[in-house]
Short mmCIF file of C-alpha atoms in Angstrom, two decimals:
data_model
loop_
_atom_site.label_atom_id
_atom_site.label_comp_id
_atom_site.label_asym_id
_atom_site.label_seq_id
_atom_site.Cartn_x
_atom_site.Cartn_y
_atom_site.Cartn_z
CA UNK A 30 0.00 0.00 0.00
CA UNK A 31 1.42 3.12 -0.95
CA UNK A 32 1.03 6.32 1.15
CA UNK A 33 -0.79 8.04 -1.19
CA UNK A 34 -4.00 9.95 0.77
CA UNK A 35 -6.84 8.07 -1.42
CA UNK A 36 -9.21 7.31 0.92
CA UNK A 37 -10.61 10.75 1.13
CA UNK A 38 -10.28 11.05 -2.79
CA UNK A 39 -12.49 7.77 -3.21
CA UNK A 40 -15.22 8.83 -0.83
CA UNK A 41 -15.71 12.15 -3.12
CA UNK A 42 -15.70 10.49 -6.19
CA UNK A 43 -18.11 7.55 -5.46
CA UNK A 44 -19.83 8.51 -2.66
CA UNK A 45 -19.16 5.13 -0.68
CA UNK A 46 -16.23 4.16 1.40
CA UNK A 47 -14.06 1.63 -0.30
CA UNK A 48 -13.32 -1.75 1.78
CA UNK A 49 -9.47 -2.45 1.98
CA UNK A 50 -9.60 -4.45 -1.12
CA UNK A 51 -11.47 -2.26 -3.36
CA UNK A 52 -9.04 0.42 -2.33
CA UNK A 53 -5.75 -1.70 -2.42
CA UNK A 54 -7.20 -2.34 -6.15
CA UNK A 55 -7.65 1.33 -6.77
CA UNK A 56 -4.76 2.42 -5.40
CA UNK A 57 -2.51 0.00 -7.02
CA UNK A 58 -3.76 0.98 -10.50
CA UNK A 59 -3.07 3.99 -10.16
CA UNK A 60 0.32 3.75 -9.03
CA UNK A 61 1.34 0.77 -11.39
CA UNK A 62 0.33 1.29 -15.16
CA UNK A 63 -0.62 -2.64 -15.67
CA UNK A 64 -2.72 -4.54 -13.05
CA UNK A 65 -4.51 -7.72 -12.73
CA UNK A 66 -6.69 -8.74 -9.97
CA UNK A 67 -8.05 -11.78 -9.28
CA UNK A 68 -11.16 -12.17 -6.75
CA UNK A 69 -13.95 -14.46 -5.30
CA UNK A 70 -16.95 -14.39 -7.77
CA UNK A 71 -19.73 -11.98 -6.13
CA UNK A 72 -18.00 -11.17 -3.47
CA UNK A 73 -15.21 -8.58 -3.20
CA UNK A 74 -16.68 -6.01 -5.71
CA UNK A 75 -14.26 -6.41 -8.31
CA UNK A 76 -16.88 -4.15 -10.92
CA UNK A 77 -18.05 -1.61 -8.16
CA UNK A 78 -14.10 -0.73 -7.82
CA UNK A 79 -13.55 -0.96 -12.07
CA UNK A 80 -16.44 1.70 -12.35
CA UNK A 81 -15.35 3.61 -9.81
CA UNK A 82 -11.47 3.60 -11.41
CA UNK A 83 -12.98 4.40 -14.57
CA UNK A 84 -15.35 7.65 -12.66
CA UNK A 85 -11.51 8.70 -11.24
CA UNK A 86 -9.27 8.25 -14.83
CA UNK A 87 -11.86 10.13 -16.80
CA UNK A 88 -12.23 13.37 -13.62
CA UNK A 89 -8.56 13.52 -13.42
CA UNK A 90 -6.64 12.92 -10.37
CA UNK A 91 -4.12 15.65 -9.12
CA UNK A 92 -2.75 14.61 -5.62
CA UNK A 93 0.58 15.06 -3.63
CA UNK A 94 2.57 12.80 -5.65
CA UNK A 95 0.23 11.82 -7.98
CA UNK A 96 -1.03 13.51 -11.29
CA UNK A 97 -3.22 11.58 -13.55
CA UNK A 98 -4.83 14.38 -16.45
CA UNK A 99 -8.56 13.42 -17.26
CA UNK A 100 -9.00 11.29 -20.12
CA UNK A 101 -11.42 8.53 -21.86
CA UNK A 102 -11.68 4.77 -20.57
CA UNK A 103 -12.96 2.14 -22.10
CA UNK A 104 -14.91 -0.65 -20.10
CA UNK A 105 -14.54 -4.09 -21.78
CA UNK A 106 -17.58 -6.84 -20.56
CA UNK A 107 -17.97 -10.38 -21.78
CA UNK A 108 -21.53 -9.41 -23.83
CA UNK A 109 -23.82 -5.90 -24.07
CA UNK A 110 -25.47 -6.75 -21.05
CA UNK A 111 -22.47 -6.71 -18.84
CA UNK A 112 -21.46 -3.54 -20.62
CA UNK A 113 -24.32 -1.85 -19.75
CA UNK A 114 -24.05 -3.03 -16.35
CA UNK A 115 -20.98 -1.21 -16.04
CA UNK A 116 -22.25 2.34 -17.03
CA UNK A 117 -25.38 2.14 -15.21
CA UNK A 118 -22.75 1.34 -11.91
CA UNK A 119 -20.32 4.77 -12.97
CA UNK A 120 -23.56 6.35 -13.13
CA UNK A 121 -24.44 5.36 -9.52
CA UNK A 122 -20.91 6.48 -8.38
CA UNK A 123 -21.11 9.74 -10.29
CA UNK A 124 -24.66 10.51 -8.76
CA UNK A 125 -23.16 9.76 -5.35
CA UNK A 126 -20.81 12.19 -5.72
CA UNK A 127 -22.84 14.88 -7.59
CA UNK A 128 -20.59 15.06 -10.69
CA UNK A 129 -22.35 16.51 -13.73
CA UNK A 130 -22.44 14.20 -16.79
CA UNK A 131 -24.44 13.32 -19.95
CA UNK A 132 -25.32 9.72 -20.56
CA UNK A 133 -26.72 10.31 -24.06
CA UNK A 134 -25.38 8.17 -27.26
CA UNK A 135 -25.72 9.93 -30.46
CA UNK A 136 -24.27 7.11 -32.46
CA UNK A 137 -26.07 3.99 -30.26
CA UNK A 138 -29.14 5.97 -29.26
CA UNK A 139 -28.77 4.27 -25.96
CA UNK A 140 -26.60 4.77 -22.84
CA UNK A 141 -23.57 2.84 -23.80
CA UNK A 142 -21.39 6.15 -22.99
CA UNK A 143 -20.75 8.75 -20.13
CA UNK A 144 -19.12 12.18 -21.54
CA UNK A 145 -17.98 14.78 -18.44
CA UNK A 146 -18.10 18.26 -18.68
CA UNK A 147 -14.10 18.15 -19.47
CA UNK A 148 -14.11 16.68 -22.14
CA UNK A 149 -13.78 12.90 -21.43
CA UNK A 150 -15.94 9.91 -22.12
CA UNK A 151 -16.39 6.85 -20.23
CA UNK A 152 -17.08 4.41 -23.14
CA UNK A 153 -18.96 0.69 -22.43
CA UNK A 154 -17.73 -1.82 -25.38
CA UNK A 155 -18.06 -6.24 -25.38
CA UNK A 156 -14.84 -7.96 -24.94
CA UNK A 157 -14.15 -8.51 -28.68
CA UNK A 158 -10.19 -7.16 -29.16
CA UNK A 159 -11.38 -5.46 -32.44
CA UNK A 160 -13.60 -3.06 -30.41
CA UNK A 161 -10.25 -1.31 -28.95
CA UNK A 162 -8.64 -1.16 -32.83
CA UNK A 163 -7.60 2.65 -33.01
CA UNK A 164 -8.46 3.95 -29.62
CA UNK A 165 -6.22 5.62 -27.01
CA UNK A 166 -7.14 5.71 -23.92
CA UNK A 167 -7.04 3.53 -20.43
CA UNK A 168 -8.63 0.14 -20.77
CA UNK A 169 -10.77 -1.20 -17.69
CA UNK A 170 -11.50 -5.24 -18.55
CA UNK A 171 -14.57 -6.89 -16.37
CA UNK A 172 -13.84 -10.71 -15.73
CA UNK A 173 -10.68 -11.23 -18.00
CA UNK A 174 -11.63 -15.17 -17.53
CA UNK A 175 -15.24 -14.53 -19.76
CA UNK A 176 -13.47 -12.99 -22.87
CA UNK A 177 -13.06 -15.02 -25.51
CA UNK A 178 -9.74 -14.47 -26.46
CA UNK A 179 -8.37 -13.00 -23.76
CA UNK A 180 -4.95 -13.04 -24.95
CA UNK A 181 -5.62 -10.87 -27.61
CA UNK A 182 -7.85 -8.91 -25.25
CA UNK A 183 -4.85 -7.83 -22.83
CA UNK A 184 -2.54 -7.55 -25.70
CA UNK A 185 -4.56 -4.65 -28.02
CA UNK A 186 -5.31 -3.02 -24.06
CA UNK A 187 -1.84 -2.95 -23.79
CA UNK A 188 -1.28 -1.51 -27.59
CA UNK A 189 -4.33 1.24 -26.81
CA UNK A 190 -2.80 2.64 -23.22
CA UNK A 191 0.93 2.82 -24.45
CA UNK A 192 0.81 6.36 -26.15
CA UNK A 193 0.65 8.11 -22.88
CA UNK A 194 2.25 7.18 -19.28
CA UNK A 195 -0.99 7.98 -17.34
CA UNK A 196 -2.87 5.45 -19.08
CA UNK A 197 -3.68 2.55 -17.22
CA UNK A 198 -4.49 -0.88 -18.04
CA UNK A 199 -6.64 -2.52 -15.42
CA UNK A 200 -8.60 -6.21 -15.27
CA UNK A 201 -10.69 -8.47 -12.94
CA UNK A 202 -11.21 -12.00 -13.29
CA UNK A 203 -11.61 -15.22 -11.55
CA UNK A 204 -9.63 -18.02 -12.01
CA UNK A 205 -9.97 -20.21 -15.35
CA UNK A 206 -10.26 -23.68 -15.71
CA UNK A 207 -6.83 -24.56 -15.26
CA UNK A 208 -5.71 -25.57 -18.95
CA UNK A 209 -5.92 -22.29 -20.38
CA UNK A 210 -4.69 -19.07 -21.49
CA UNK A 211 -5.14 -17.12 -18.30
CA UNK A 212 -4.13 -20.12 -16.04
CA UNK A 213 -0.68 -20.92 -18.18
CA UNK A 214 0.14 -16.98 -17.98
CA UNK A 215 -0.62 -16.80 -14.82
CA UNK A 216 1.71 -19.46 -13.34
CA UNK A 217 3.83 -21.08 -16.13
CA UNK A 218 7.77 -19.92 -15.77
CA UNK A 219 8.58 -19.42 -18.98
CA UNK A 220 5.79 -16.52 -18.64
CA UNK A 221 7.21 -14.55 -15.73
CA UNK A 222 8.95 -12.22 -18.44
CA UNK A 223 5.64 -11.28 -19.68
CA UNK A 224 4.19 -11.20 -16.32
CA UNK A 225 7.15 -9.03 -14.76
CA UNK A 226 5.50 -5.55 -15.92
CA UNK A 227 2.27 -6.38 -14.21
CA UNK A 228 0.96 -5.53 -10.86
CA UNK A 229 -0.73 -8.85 -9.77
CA UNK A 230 -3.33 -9.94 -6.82
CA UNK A 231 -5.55 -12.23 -5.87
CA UNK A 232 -8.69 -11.99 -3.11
CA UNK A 233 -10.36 -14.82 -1.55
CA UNK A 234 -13.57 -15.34 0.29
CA UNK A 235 -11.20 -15.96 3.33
CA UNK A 236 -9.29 -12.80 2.86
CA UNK A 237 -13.36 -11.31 3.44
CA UNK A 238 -14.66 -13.33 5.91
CA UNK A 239 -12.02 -15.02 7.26
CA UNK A 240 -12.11 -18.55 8.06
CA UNK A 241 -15.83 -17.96 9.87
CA UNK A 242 -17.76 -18.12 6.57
CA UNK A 243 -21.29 -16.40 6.84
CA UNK A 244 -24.09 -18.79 6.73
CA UNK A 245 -25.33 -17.79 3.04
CA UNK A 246 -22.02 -18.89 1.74
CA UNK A 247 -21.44 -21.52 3.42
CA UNK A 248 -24.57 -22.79 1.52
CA UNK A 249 -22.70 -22.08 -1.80
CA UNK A 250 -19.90 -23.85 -0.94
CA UNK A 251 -22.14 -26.76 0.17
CA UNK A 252 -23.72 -26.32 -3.51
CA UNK A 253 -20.94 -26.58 -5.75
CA UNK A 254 -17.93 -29.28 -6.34
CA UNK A 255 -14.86 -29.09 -4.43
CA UNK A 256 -13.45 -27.90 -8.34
CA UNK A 257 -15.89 -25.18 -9.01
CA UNK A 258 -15.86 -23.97 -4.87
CA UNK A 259 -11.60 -24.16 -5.38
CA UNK A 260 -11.98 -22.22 -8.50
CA UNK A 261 -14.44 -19.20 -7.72
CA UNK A 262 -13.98 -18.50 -4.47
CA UNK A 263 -9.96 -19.56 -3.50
CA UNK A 264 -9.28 -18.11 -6.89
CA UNK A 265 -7.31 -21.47 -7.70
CA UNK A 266 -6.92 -22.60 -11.08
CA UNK A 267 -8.51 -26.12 -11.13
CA UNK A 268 -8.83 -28.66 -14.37
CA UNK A 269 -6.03 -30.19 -16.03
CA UNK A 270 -3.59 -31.13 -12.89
CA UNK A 271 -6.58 -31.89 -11.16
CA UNK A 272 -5.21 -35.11 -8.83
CA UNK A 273 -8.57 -37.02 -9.04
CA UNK A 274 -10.11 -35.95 -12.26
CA UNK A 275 -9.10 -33.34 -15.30
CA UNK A 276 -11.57 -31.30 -16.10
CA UNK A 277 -10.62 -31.48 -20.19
CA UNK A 278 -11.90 -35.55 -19.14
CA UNK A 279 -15.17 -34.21 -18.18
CA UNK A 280 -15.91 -32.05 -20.63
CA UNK A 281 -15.54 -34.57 -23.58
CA UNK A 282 -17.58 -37.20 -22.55
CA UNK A 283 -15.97 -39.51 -24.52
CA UNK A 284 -16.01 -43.58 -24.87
CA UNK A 285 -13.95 -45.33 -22.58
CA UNK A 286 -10.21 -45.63 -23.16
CA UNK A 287 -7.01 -47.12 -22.06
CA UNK A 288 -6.11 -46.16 -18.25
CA UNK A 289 -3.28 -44.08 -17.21
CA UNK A 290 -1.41 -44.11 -14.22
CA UNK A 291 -0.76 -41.88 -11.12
CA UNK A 292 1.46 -43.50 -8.78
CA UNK A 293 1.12 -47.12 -7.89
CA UNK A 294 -2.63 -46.99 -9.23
CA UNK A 295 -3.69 -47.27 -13.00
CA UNK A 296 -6.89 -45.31 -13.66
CA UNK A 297 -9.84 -45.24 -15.86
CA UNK A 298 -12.71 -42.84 -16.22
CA UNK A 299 -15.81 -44.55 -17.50
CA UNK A 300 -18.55 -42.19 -19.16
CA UNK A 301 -22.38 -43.03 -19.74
CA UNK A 302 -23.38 -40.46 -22.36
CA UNK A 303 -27.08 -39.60 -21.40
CA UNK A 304 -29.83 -39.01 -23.73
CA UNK A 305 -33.24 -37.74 -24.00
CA UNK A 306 -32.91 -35.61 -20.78
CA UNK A 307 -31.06 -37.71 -18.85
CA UNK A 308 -27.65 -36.96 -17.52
CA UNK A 309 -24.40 -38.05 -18.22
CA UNK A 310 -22.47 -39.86 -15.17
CA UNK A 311 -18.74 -40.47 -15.32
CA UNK A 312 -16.94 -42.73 -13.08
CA UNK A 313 -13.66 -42.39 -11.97
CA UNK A 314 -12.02 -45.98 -10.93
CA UNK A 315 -8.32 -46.46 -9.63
CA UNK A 316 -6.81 -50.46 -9.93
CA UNK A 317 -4.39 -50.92 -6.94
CA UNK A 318 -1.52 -53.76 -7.11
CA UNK A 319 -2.97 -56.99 -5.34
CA UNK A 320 -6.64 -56.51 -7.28
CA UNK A 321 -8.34 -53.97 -5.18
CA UNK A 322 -10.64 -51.31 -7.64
CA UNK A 323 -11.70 -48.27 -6.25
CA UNK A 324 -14.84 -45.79 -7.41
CA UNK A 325 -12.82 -42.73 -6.77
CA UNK A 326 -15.61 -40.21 -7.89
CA UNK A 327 -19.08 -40.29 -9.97
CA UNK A 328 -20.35 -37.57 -11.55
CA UNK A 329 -23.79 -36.19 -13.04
CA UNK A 330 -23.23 -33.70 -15.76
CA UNK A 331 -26.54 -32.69 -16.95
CA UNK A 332 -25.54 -29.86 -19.35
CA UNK A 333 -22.01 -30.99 -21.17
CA UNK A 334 -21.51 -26.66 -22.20
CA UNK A 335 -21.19 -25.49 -18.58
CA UNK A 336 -19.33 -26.86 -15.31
CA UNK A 337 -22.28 -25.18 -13.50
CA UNK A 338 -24.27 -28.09 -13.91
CA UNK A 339 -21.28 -30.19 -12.77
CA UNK A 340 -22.67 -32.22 -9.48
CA UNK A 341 -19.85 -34.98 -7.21
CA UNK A 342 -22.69 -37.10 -5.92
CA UNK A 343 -19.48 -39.79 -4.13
CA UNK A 344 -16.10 -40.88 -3.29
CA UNK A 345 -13.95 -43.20 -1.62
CA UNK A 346 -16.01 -46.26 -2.32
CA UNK A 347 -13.78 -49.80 -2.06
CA UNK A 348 -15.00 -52.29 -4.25
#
């Protein structure tokens, strides 16, 4: 945390109080010209703090230390709806604080972008790189880990924010499924070169509540797999290294095959494709040396597009 006074300069541009995260996230972007944060779905406010980064970039910031000249931002969403979800929240934070603005599109005919009285525009656009072709401008990017390329995402960002030092490039995400873009960046070595100029952090639901979960939660973690519980709300990147089960296995659904091994046990993962409604179960069996077979995990999989409809209904069963 830097020793910047911010505090008071959040509370006048958004009208709320920021909790330690949201203003560790805040303050950090402005300070460091690339960040990524990483967060429990839901439940640290990862949006609330983009929209009120973007209300702060496009006002200007002029502080002891710290001089950041009003300019336009660009809020990247997964789809239209997100984006709109976005401008309606700087729109709530600019209301809180009283700062005049027009929310009229001439080109869209709908409220897609927020112009200030100086001149800047806070601009909602879909994750789709091509959106950010030819603009200049900081880039604020919603749940990195919905975009569909999000390579190519970061990397145009990166090409839009470089013409000026006060530009920032800021995203939120959650963790991925553990076999992907976001995950290899993330943690591979042979990426910490291209990770080295970014500002990187990651919020759990502990780092909130602390190990006393509230009750409400505590239901959602009792609703989802292990996986999907690991993944949203420890921010880990679960799937392909997954000790009992890869994800990638799941997802295909396909015929059995030949087993592979992990330590002394050879493994097999048998899948029951269902049909007309019904839903898919895949069983995960381990062969031990001396003849002993073990049901390691079953699993229902009802919709074969999301892991949302992903349910571990046992485990640990010696046969």
């Amino acid at each position: 945390m830097t020793n910047t006074p911010l505090d008071p300069w959040v509370r006048v541009v958004t009208g709320h109080v920021a909790h330690p995260w949201q203003r560790r996230h805040i303050d950090r972007t402005l300070q460091r010209r690339y960040r990524m944060w990483m967060g429990a779905r839901q439940d640290v406010g990862k949006t609330w703090s983009q929209a009120a980064l973007a209300v702060m970039l496009a006002g200007g910031i002029r502080l002891p230390g710290l001089t950041i000249p009003g300019h336009d931002v660009y809020l990247c969403s997964a789809d239209q709806q997100r984006s709109m979800d976005m401008i309606r929240r700087v729109q709530e934070h600019l209301d809180a604080a009283a700062v005049a603005y027009d929310a009229r599109d001439p080109k869209l005919g709908s409220t897609t972008r927020v112009a200030l009285r100086g001149g800047s525009h806070i601009r909602a656009i879909t994750s789709d790189p091509t959106n950010l072709q030819g603009l200049t401008g900081s880039v604020l990017i919603d749940e990195l880990s919905r975009a569909d390329q999000p390579d190519e995402l970061i990397a145009q960002a990166m090409s839009v924010a470089r013409s000026r030092p006060y530009y920032r490039v800021s995203a939120t995400t959650n963790a991925s499924a553990g076999e992907d873009w976001l995950a290899t960046w993330w943690q591979a070595e042979h990426m910490a070169t291209r990770r080295a100029p970014w500002d990187l952090d990651i919020t759990t639901a502990y780092d909130v509540h602390g190990a006393d979960l509230p009750p409400d939660l505590i239901d959602v973690r009792e609703a989802l797999t292990p996986e999907h519980w690991q993944r949203y709300y420890e921010c880990r990147f679960v799937g392909a290294d997954s000790p009992i089960l890869p994800m990638h296995l799941r997802d295909r659904c396909a015929d059995d095959g030949p087993p592979w091994s992990i330590g002394a046990a050879r493994r097999w993962v048998s899948v029951d494709v269902g049909a007309g409604g019904d839903a898919t179960a895949v069983m995960h069996l381990s062969a031990w040396p001396g003849g002993r077979i073990q049901i390691e995990e079953v699993i229902l999989i009802w919709d074969r597009d999301t892991h949302a409809q992903t349910q571990w209904i046992g485990a640990d069963a010696d046969s």
